[in-house]
């Protein structure tokens, strides 16, 4: 079908070198580290590489700057959620305090933001792509949700039982920050 349309599928890469060899060398991607759907993948180590982008600390700290920083953290699986929660909580507070978009935030919030971005700048995670064990293992999908006065969370884990040992790996997480202190009904999948 693609051949008839003269569409040459190229830039192939897999974590299996034997399968990679079956593709024409002109159609293989040359790099080992690539972006797939916005996520950095190292195919040699077979890991997702999660790094938060450098934050420009010279710009004034405003609600707009904080939102821009949070929005740049592309994390569709929610694997960086624990790192982003504090930033989202601060942003929520700025909304509740009715800050304008380009209004410089007060000193207390600035200190809080500087602590958050200090953690951001040192964040670098490698997360294995493979989440399963051997074919003899027993697998279970476990869902967990929780709520506090500030957040609602939902987490999906893969529980693997192998050689009488159990392991849990996070495969998806979602966080919603409450808009105000009143209880609200939430749909996580919006």
PDB file of C-alpha atoms in Angstrom:
ATOM      1  CA  UNK A   1       0.000   0.000   0.000  1.00  0.00           C
ATOM      2  CA  UNK A   2       2.713   2.508   0.980  1.00  0.00           C
ATOM      3  CA  UNK A   3       4.885   1.361  -1.914  1.00  0.00           C
ATOM      4  CA  UNK A   4       2.049   1.991  -4.381  1.00  0.00           C
ATOM      5  CA  UNK A   5       1.638   5.506  -2.981  1.00  0.00           C
ATOM      6  CA  UNK A   6       5.413   6.010  -3.265  1.00  0.00           C
ATOM      7  CA  UNK A   7       5.608   6.631   0.481  1.00  0.00           C
ATOM      8  CA  UNK A   8       8.857   5.203   1.794  1.00  0.00           C
ATOM      9  CA  UNK A   9       8.555   4.490   5.513  1.00  0.00           C
ATOM     10  CA  UNK A  10      11.923   5.301   7.051  1.00  0.00           C
ATOM     11  CA  UNK A  11      13.808   6.202  10.221  1.00  0.00           C
ATOM     12  CA  UNK A  12      13.132   2.853  11.836  1.00  0.00           C
ATOM     13  CA  UNK A  13      14.635   1.978  15.200  1.00  0.00           C
ATOM     14  CA  UNK A  14      13.878  -0.758  17.670  1.00  0.00           C
ATOM     15  CA  UNK A  15      15.487  -1.918  20.881  1.00  0.00           C
ATOM     16  CA  UNK A  16      16.277  -5.259  19.204  1.00  0.00           C
ATOM     17  CA  UNK A  17      19.407  -5.075  17.050  1.00  0.00           C
ATOM     18  CA  UNK A  18      18.568  -8.301  15.194  1.00  0.00           C
ATOM     19  CA  UNK A  19      15.272  -6.825  13.998  1.00  0.00           C
ATOM     20  CA  UNK A  20      16.969  -3.488  13.211  1.00  0.00           C
ATOM     21  CA  UNK A  21      19.283  -5.336  10.793  1.00  0.00           C
ATOM     22  CA  UNK A  22      16.275  -6.416   8.700  1.00  0.00           C
ATOM     23  CA  UNK A  23      15.632  -2.800   7.637  1.00  0.00           C
ATOM     24  CA  UNK A  24      17.564  -1.252   4.777  1.00  0.00           C
ATOM     25  CA  UNK A  25      20.416   0.838   6.210  1.00  0.00           C
ATOM     26  CA  UNK A  26      19.067   3.933   4.396  1.00  0.00           C
ATOM     27  CA  UNK A  27      15.731   3.538   6.212  1.00  0.00           C
ATOM     28  CA  UNK A  28      17.176   3.205   9.713  1.00  0.00           C
ATOM     29  CA  UNK A  29      17.549   6.189  11.983  1.00  0.00           C
ATOM     30  CA  UNK A  30      21.178   7.004  12.745  1.00  0.00           C
ATOM     31  CA  UNK A  31      20.707   8.232  16.307  1.00  0.00           C
ATOM     32  CA  UNK A  32      20.279   6.018  19.355  1.00  0.00           C
ATOM     33  CA  UNK A  33      18.475   8.708  21.352  1.00  0.00           C
ATOM     34  CA  UNK A  34      15.322   9.994  19.667  1.00  0.00           C
ATOM     35  CA  UNK A  35      12.044  11.683  20.514  1.00  0.00           C
ATOM     36  CA  UNK A  36       8.968   9.514  20.091  1.00  0.00           C
ATOM     37  CA  UNK A  37       5.660  11.353  20.424  1.00  0.00           C
ATOM     38  CA  UNK A  38       7.446  14.075  22.395  1.00  0.00           C
ATOM     39  CA  UNK A  39       9.189  11.719  24.822  1.00  0.00           C
ATOM     40  CA  UNK A  40      12.973  11.176  24.743  1.00  0.00           C
ATOM     41  CA  UNK A  41      13.842   7.508  24.286  1.00  0.00           C
ATOM     42  CA  UNK A  42      17.304   5.941  24.503  1.00  0.00           C
ATOM     43  CA  UNK A  43      16.997   2.729  22.483  1.00  0.00           C
ATOM     44  CA  UNK A  44      20.429   1.436  23.484  1.00  0.00           C
ATOM     45  CA  UNK A  45      19.566   1.488  27.201  1.00  0.00           C
ATOM     46  CA  UNK A  46      15.849   0.958  26.404  1.00  0.00           C
ATOM     47  CA  UNK A  47      14.720   3.758  28.728  1.00  0.00           C
ATOM     48  CA  UNK A  48      12.588   6.884  28.667  1.00  0.00           C
ATOM     49  CA  UNK A  49      14.712   9.907  29.583  1.00  0.00           C
ATOM     50  CA  UNK A  50      12.780  12.548  31.475  1.00  0.00           C
ATOM     51  CA  UNK A  51      14.461  15.928  31.883  1.00  0.00           C
ATOM     52  CA  UNK A  52      12.800  19.200  32.629  1.00  0.00           C
ATOM     53  CA  UNK A  53      13.832  22.028  30.366  1.00  0.00           C
ATOM     54  CA  UNK A  54      16.120  24.797  31.589  1.00  0.00           C
ATOM     55  CA  UNK A  55      14.223  27.566  33.321  1.00  0.00           C
ATOM     56  CA  UNK A  56      15.118  31.191  32.637  1.00  0.00           C
ATOM     57  CA  UNK A  57      15.642  32.593  36.128  1.00  0.00           C
ATOM     58  CA  UNK A  58      16.295  36.129  34.865  1.00  0.00           C
ATOM     59  CA  UNK A  59      12.645  36.771  33.989  1.00  0.00           C
ATOM     60  CA  UNK A  60      10.326  38.217  36.649  1.00  0.00           C
ATOM     61  CA  UNK A  61       8.324  35.584  38.508  1.00  0.00           C
ATOM     62  CA  UNK A  62       4.704  35.947  37.463  1.00  0.00           C
ATOM     63  CA  UNK A  63       1.718  33.652  37.174  1.00  0.00           C
ATOM     64  CA  UNK A  64       2.341  33.545  33.405  1.00  0.00           C
ATOM     65  CA  UNK A  65       5.980  32.426  33.848  1.00  0.00           C
ATOM     66  CA  UNK A  66       4.998  29.697  36.296  1.00  0.00           C
ATOM     67  CA  UNK A  67       2.270  28.398  33.994  1.00  0.00           C
ATOM     68  CA  UNK A  68       4.681  28.448  31.011  1.00  0.00           C
ATOM     69  CA  UNK A  69       7.189  26.396  32.977  1.00  0.00           C
ATOM     70  CA  UNK A  70       4.590  23.830  34.029  1.00  0.00           C
ATOM     71  CA  UNK A  71       3.200  23.615  30.484  1.00  0.00           C
ATOM     72  CA  UNK A  72       6.675  22.905  29.028  1.00  0.00           C
ATOM     73  CA  UNK A  73       6.915  19.729  31.102  1.00  0.00           C
ATOM     74  CA  UNK A  74       5.438  17.296  28.588  1.00  0.00           C
ATOM     75  CA  UNK A  75       4.519  14.231  30.605  1.00  0.00           C
ATOM     76  CA  UNK A  76       1.561  12.365  29.079  1.00  0.00           C
ATOM     77  CA  UNK A  77       2.038   9.318  31.324  1.00  0.00           C
ATOM     78  CA  UNK A  78       2.276  11.326  34.552  1.00  0.00           C
ATOM     79  CA  UNK A  79       5.678   9.893  35.456  1.00  0.00           C
ATOM     80  CA  UNK A  80       6.927  13.315  36.648  1.00  0.00           C
ATOM     81  CA  UNK A  81       3.811  14.000  38.662  1.00  0.00           C
ATOM     82  CA  UNK A  82       5.489  14.046  42.051  1.00  0.00           C
ATOM     83  CA  UNK A  83       7.858  16.747  40.776  1.00  0.00           C
ATOM     84  CA  UNK A  84       5.121  18.886  39.243  1.00  0.00           C
ATOM     85  CA  UNK A  85       2.660  18.730  42.138  1.00  0.00           C
ATOM     86  CA  UNK A  86       4.293  21.534  44.145  1.00  0.00           C
ATOM     87  CA  UNK A  87       4.407  23.810  41.100  1.00  0.00           C
ATOM     88  CA  UNK A  88       0.729  23.160  40.350  1.00  0.00           C
ATOM     89  CA  UNK A  89      -0.151  23.813  43.990  1.00  0.00           C
ATOM     90  CA  UNK A  90       1.645  27.175  43.887  1.00  0.00           C
ATOM     91  CA  UNK A  91      -0.129  28.083  40.647  1.00  0.00           C
ATOM     92  CA  UNK A  92      -3.464  27.189  42.250  1.00  0.00           C
ATOM     93  CA  UNK A  93      -2.695  29.529  45.146  1.00  0.00           C
ATOM     94  CA  UNK A  94      -1.856  32.365  42.751  1.00  0.00           C
ATOM     95  CA  UNK A  95      -5.262  31.889  41.114  1.00  0.00           C
ATOM     96  CA  UNK A  96      -6.992  31.944  44.498  1.00  0.00           C
ATOM     97  CA  UNK A  97      -5.114  35.134  45.422  1.00  0.00           C
ATOM     98  CA  UNK A  98      -6.341  36.725  42.161  1.00  0.00           C
ATOM     99  CA  UNK A  99      -2.905  37.543  40.752  1.00  0.00           C
ATOM    100  CA  UNK A 100      -2.910  39.094  37.275  1.00  0.00           C
ATOM    101  CA  UNK A 101      -0.973  37.264  34.549  1.00  0.00           C
ATOM    102  CA  UNK A 102       2.030  39.590  34.520  1.00  0.00           C
ATOM    103  CA  UNK A 103       1.926  40.778  38.129  1.00  0.00           C
ATOM    104  CA  UNK A 104       5.126  39.983  40.019  1.00  0.00           C
ATOM    105  CA  UNK A 105       4.284  37.620  42.858  1.00  0.00           C
ATOM    106  CA  UNK A 106       5.053  38.387  46.495  1.00  0.00           C
ATOM    107  CA  UNK A 107       8.364  37.432  48.108  1.00  0.00           C
ATOM    108  CA  UNK A 108       7.001  34.386  49.986  1.00  0.00           C
ATOM    109  CA  UNK A 109       5.761  32.838  46.742  1.00  0.00           C
ATOM    110  CA  UNK A 110       8.986  33.795  44.955  1.00  0.00           C
ATOM    111  CA  UNK A 111      11.031  31.874  47.538  1.00  0.00           C
ATOM    112  CA  UNK A 112       8.740  28.893  47.134  1.00  0.00           C
ATOM    113  CA  UNK A 113       9.075  29.037  43.327  1.00  0.00           C
ATOM    114  CA  UNK A 114      12.870  29.297  43.526  1.00  0.00           C
ATOM    115  CA  UNK A 115      12.975  26.143  45.665  1.00  0.00           C
ATOM    116  CA  UNK A 116      10.745  24.348  43.160  1.00  0.00           C
ATOM    117  CA  UNK A 117      12.854  25.318  40.140  1.00  0.00           C
ATOM    118  CA  UNK A 118      16.021  24.338  41.985  1.00  0.00           C
ATOM    119  CA  UNK A 119      14.583  20.815  42.168  1.00  0.00           C
ATOM    120  CA  UNK A 120      13.461  21.054  38.522  1.00  0.00           C
ATOM    121  CA  UNK A 121      16.941  21.940  37.291  1.00  0.00           C
ATOM    122  CA  UNK A 122      18.510  18.883  38.907  1.00  0.00           C
ATOM    123  CA  UNK A 123      15.780  16.502  37.774  1.00  0.00           C
ATOM    124  CA  UNK A 124      16.858  13.820  35.344  1.00  0.00           C
ATOM    125  CA  UNK A 125      15.184  10.426  35.355  1.00  0.00           C
ATOM    126  CA  UNK A 126      15.675   7.267  33.342  1.00  0.00           C
ATOM    127  CA  UNK A 127      12.613   5.060  33.346  1.00  0.00           C
ATOM    128  CA  UNK A 128      12.835   1.543  31.879  1.00  0.00           C
ATOM    129  CA  UNK A 129      10.500   1.060  28.908  1.00  0.00           C
ATOM    130  CA  UNK A 130      10.087  -2.621  29.643  1.00  0.00           C
ATOM    131  CA  UNK A 131       7.706  -3.133  32.518  1.00  0.00           C
ATOM    132  CA  UNK A 132       7.171  -6.878  32.306  1.00  0.00           C
ATOM    133  CA  UNK A 133       9.214  -9.793  33.611  1.00  0.00           C
ATOM    134  CA  UNK A 134       9.430 -13.302  32.198  1.00  0.00           C
ATOM    135  CA  UNK A 135       6.593 -15.197  30.597  1.00  0.00           C
ATOM    136  CA  UNK A 136       6.200 -17.208  33.837  1.00  0.00           C
ATOM    137  CA  UNK A 137       5.335 -14.109  35.860  1.00  0.00           C
ATOM    138  CA  UNK A 138       1.831 -13.261  37.037  1.00  0.00           C
ATOM    139  CA  UNK A 139       0.619  -9.769  36.151  1.00  0.00           C
ATOM    140  CA  UNK A 140      -2.048  -7.637  37.747  1.00  0.00           C
ATOM    141  CA  UNK A 141      -3.187  -4.108  36.937  1.00  0.00           C
ATOM    142  CA  UNK A 142      -3.767  -2.168  40.146  1.00  0.00           C
ATOM    143  CA  UNK A 143      -5.597   1.148  40.257  1.00  0.00           C
ATOM    144  CA  UNK A 144      -5.322   3.544  43.164  1.00  0.00           C
ATOM    145  CA  UNK A 145      -6.804   6.950  43.747  1.00  0.00           C
ATOM    146  CA  UNK A 146      -6.579   9.429  46.556  1.00  0.00           C
ATOM    147  CA  UNK A 147      -7.746  12.898  47.449  1.00  0.00           C
ATOM    148  CA  UNK A 148      -6.553  15.596  49.795  1.00  0.00           C
ATOM    149  CA  UNK A 149      -7.783  19.101  50.456  1.00  0.00           C
ATOM    150  CA  UNK A 150      -5.765  20.276  47.446  1.00  0.00           C
ATOM    151  CA  UNK A 151      -5.590  17.424  44.919  1.00  0.00           C
ATOM    152  CA  UNK A 152      -7.206  14.360  43.425  1.00  0.00           C
ATOM    153  CA  UNK A 153      -4.922  11.678  41.999  1.00  0.00           C
ATOM    154  CA  UNK A 154      -5.352   8.458  40.084  1.00  0.00           C
ATOM    155  CA  UNK A 155      -2.510   5.980  39.567  1.00  0.00           C
ATOM    156  CA  UNK A 156      -2.274   2.760  37.572  1.00  0.00           C
ATOM    157  CA  UNK A 157       0.421   0.232  38.483  1.00  0.00           C
ATOM    158  CA  UNK A 158       1.543  -3.067  37.008  1.00  0.00           C
ATOM    159  CA  UNK A 159       2.048  -5.610  39.789  1.00  0.00           C
ATOM    160  CA  UNK A 160       4.359  -8.459  38.810  1.00  0.00           C
ATOM    161  CA  UNK A 161       4.730 -11.634  40.850  1.00  0.00           C
ATOM    162  CA  UNK A 162       7.817 -13.604  39.898  1.00  0.00           C
ATOM    163  CA  UNK A 163       9.778 -16.182  41.912  1.00  0.00           C
ATOM    164  CA  UNK A 164       7.536 -15.507  44.939  1.00  0.00           C
ATOM    165  CA  UNK A 165       8.452 -11.799  44.893  1.00  0.00           C
ATOM    166  CA  UNK A 166       6.089  -8.973  44.005  1.00  0.00           C
ATOM    167  CA  UNK A 167       7.103  -5.761  42.231  1.00  0.00           C
ATOM    168  CA  UNK A 168       5.026  -2.676  41.412  1.00  0.00           C
ATOM    169  CA  UNK A 169       5.738  -0.262  38.555  1.00  0.00           C
ATOM    170  CA  UNK A 170       3.881   2.953  37.899  1.00  0.00           C
ATOM    171  CA  UNK A 171       2.561   2.976  34.343  1.00  0.00           C
ATOM    172  CA  UNK A 172       0.224   5.981  34.455  1.00  0.00           C
ATOM    173  CA  UNK A 173      -0.700   8.786  36.854  1.00  0.00           C
ATOM    174  CA  UNK A 174      -3.042  11.742  36.701  1.00  0.00           C
ATOM    175  CA  UNK A 175      -3.409  14.705  39.062  1.00  0.00           C
ATOM    176  CA  UNK A 176      -6.119  17.313  39.292  1.00  0.00           C
ATOM    177  CA  UNK A 177      -5.737  20.330  41.509  1.00  0.00           C
ATOM    178  CA  UNK A 178      -8.937  21.502  43.153  1.00  0.00           C
ATOM    179  CA  UNK A 179      -9.951  24.931  41.980  1.00  0.00           C
ATOM    180  CA  UNK A 180     -11.224  25.920  45.416  1.00  0.00           C
ATOM    181  CA  UNK A 181     -11.761  24.382  48.823  1.00  0.00           C
ATOM    182  CA  UNK A 182     -15.324  23.217  48.104  1.00  0.00           C
ATOM    183  CA  UNK A 183     -15.878  19.628  47.034  1.00  0.00           C
ATOM    184  CA  UNK A 184     -16.235  19.263  43.291  1.00  0.00           C
ATOM    185  CA  UNK A 185     -17.034  16.360  41.053  1.00  0.00           C
ATOM    186  CA  UNK A 186     -14.111  15.491  38.786  1.00  0.00           C
ATOM    187  CA  UNK A 187     -13.653  13.640  35.562  1.00  0.00           C
ATOM    188  CA  UNK A 188      -9.964  12.683  35.352  1.00  0.00           C
ATOM    189  CA  UNK A 189     -10.087  11.769  31.691  1.00  0.00           C
ATOM    190  CA  UNK A 190     -11.045  15.196  30.305  1.00  0.00           C
TER     191      UNK A 190
END
